[in-house]
Short mmCIF file of C-alpha atoms in Angstrom, two decimals:
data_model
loop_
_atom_site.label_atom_id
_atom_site.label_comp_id
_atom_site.label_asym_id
_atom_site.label_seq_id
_atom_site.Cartn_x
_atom_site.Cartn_y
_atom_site.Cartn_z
CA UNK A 1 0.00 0.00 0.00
CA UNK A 2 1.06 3.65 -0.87
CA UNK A 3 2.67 4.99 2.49
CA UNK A 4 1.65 8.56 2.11
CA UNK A 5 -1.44 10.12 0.42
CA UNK A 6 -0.18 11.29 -3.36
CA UNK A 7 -0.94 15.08 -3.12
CA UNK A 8 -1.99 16.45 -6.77
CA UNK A 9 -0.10 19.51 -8.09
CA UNK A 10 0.00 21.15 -11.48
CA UNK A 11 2.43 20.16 -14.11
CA UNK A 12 6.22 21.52 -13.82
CA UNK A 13 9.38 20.12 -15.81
CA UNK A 14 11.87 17.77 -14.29
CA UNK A 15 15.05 18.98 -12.16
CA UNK A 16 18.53 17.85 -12.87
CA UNK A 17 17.97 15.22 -9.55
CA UNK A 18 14.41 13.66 -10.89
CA UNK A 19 15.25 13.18 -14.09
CA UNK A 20 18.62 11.00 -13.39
CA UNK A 21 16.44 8.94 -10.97
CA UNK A 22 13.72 7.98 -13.21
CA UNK A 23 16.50 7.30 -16.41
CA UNK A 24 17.90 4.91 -13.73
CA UNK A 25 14.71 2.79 -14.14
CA UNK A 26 14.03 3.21 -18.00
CA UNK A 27 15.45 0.82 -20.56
CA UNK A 28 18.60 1.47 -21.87
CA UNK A 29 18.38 4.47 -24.58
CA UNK A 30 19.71 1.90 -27.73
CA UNK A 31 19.45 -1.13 -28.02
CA UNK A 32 15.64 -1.85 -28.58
CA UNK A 33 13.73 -2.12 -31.47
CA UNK A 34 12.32 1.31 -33.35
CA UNK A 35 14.06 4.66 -33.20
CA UNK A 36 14.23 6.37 -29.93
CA UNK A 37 13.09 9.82 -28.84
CA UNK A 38 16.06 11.84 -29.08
CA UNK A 39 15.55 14.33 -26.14
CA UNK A 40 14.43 11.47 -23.25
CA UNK A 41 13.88 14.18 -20.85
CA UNK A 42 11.64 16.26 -23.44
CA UNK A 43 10.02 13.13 -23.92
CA UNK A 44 9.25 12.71 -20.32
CA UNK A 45 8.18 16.21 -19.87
CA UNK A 46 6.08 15.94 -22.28
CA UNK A 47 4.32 13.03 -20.94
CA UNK A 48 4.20 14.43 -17.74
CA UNK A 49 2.73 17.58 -19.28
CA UNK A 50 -0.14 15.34 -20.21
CA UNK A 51 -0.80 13.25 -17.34
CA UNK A 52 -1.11 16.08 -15.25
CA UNK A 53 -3.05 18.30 -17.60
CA UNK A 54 -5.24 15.51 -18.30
CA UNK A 55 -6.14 16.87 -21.66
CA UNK A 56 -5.74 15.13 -25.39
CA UNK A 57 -2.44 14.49 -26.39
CA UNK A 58 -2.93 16.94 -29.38
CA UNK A 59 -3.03 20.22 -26.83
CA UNK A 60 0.66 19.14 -25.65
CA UNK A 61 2.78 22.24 -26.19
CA UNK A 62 5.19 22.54 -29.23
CA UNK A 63 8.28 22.64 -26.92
CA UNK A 64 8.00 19.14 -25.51
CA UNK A 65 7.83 17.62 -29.24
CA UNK A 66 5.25 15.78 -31.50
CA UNK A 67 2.69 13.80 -29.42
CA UNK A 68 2.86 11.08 -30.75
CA UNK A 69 6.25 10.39 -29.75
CA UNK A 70 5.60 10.94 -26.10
CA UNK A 71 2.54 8.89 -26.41
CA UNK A 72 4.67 5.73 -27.90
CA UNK A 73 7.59 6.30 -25.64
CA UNK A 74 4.79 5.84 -22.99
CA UNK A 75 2.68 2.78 -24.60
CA UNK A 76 6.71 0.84 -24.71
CA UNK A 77 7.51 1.83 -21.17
CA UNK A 78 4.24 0.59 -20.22
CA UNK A 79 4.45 -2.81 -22.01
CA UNK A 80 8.05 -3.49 -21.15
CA UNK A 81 7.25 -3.26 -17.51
CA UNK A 82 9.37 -0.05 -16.81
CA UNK A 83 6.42 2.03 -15.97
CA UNK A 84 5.21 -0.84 -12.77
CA UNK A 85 8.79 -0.23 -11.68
CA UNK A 86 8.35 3.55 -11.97
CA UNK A 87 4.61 3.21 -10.09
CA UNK A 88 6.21 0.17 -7.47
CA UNK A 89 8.57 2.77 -6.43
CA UNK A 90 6.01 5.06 -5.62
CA UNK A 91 4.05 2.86 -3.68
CA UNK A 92 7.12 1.99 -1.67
CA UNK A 93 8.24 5.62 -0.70
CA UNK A 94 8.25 6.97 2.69
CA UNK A 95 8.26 10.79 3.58
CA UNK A 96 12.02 10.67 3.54
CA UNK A 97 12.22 10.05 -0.05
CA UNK A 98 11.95 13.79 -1.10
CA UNK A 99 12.38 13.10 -4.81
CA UNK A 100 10.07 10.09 -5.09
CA UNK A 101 7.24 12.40 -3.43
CA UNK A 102 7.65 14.86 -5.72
CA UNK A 103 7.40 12.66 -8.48
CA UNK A 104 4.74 10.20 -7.35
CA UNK A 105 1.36 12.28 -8.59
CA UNK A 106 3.48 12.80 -12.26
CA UNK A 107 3.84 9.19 -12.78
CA UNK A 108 0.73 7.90 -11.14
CA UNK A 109 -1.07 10.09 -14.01
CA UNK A 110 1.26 8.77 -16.80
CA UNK A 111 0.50 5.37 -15.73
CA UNK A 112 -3.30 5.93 -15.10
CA UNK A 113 -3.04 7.33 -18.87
CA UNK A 114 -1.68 4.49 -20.21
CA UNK A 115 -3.53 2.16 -17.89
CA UNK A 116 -6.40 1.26 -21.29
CA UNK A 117 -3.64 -0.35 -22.64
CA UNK A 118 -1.99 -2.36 -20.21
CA UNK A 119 -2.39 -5.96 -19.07
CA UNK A 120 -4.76 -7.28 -16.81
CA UNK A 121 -1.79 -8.55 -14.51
CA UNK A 122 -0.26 -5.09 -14.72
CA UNK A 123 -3.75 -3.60 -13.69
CA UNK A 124 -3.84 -6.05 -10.92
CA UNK A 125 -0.70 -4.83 -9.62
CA UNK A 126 -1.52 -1.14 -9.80
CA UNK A 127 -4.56 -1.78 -7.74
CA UNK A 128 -2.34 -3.75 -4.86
CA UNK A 129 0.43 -1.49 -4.82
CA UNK A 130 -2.74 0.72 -3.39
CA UNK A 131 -2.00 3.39 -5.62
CA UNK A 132 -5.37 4.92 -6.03
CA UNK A 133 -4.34 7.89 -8.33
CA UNK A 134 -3.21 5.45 -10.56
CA UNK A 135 -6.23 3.26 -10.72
CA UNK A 136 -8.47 3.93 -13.90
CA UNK A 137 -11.58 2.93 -11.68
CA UNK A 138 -12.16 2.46 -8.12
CA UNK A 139 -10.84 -0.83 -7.11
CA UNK A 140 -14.60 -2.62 -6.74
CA UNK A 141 -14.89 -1.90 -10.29
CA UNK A 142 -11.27 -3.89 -11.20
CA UNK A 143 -10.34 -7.47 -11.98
CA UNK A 144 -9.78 -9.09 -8.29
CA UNK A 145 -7.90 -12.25 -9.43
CA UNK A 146 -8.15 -13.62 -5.64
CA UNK A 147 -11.76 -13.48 -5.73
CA UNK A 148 -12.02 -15.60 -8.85
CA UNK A 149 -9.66 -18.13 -7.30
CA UNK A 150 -12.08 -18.64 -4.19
CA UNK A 151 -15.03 -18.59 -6.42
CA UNK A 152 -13.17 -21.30 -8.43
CA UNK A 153 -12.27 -24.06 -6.05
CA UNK A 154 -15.92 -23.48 -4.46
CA UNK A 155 -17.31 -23.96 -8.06
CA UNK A 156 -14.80 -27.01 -8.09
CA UNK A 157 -16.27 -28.52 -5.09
CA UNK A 158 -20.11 -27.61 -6.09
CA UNK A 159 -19.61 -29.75 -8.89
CA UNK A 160 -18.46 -32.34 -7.11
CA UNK A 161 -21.98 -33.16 -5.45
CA UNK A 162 -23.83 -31.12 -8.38
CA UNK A 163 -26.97 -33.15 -7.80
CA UNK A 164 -27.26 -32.09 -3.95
CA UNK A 165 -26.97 -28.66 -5.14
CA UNK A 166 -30.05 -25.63 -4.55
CA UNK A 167 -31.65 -24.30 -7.68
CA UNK A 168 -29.35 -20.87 -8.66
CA UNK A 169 -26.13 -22.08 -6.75
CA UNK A 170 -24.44 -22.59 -10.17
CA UNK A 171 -25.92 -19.13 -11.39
CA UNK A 172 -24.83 -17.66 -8.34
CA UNK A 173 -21.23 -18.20 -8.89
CA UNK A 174 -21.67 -17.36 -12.50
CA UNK A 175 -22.32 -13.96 -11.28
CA UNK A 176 -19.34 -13.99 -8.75
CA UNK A 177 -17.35 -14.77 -10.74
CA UNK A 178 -18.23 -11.94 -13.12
CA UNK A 179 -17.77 -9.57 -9.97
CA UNK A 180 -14.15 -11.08 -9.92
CA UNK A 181 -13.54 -10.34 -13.59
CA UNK A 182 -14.24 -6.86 -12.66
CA UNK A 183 -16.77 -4.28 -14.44
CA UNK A 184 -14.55 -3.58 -17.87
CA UNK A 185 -17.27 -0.94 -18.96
CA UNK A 186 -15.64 1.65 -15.80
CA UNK A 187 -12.33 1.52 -16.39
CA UNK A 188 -11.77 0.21 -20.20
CA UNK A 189 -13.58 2.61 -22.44
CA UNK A 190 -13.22 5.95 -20.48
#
């Protein structure tokens, strides 16, 4: 669970100190597949810019480069696993870590941005990390994979002695286990 409460603040570009910490935990600049942006720390402002403005990518500022560029920089973070490093880190700060507090509301936006496009595992992270700005949803409304697991062996052992069963137990955990798959219509198409 996030140690502190992530306090919102309006957008601002990196320092010198924030930017070499969050390079630490991106991939290497070459090296990967596709051309790479050629100003990383534009690229980062620039996704920042949007995350925290929480307008369309096409409003982002001339200055912090094409928009699409920020947005695919963010999409391959996000699917390479960087970005749950990035958000794991904020989870785990404590008020002593200074620059991960200042940066923990910037990349809890950039990954609740990208969060449409992630996995279902990855989503099931974010939500136990307890990082609730990141969430696309509130929690209820998310895949709860431990849910589905109790649901499961119950099912498992329903089915064992199906005949003994009441009317509706089988529709029952139908429905459960819907619940456990989570509601995709809040947090998929908004």
């Amino acid at each position: 669970m996030s140690a502190t409460a992530i306090q919102p603040h309006p957008f601002r570009p990196l320092t010198d100190e924030e930017y070499d910490l969050i390079a630490r935990n991106l991939p290497p600049e070459t090296g990967g597949r596709g051309r790479p942006p050629r100003d990383r720390r534009r690229t980062l402002d620039a996704i920042f810019w949007v995350a925290c403005s929480r307008g369309p990518w096409r409003d982002l500022p001339r200055e912090y480069g094409r928009p699409d560029t920020a947005s695919r920089a963010l999409r391959r973070w996000a699917a390479s696993g960087h970005l749950d490093l990035l958000l794991t880190h904020v989870a785990h700060r404590t008020r002593a870590d200074a620059l991960w507090q200042a940066l923990a509301w910037r990349i809890a936006r950039a990954w609740r941005r990208v969060s449409r496009v992630v996995k279902v595992s990855q989503l099931v992270l974010a939500k136990r990390l307890g990082v609730m700005e990141a969430l696309p949803a509130h929690p209820r409304f998310l895949p709860d994979p431990d849910l589905s697991k109790a649901i499961q062996s119950q099912v498992i052992e329903a089915f064992k002695t199906a005949w003994e069963q009441p009317p509706g137990v089988f529709a029952g955990f139908g429905r459960l286990l819907g619940i456990a798959g989570g509601r995709l219509r809040y947090w998929r198409l908004r």
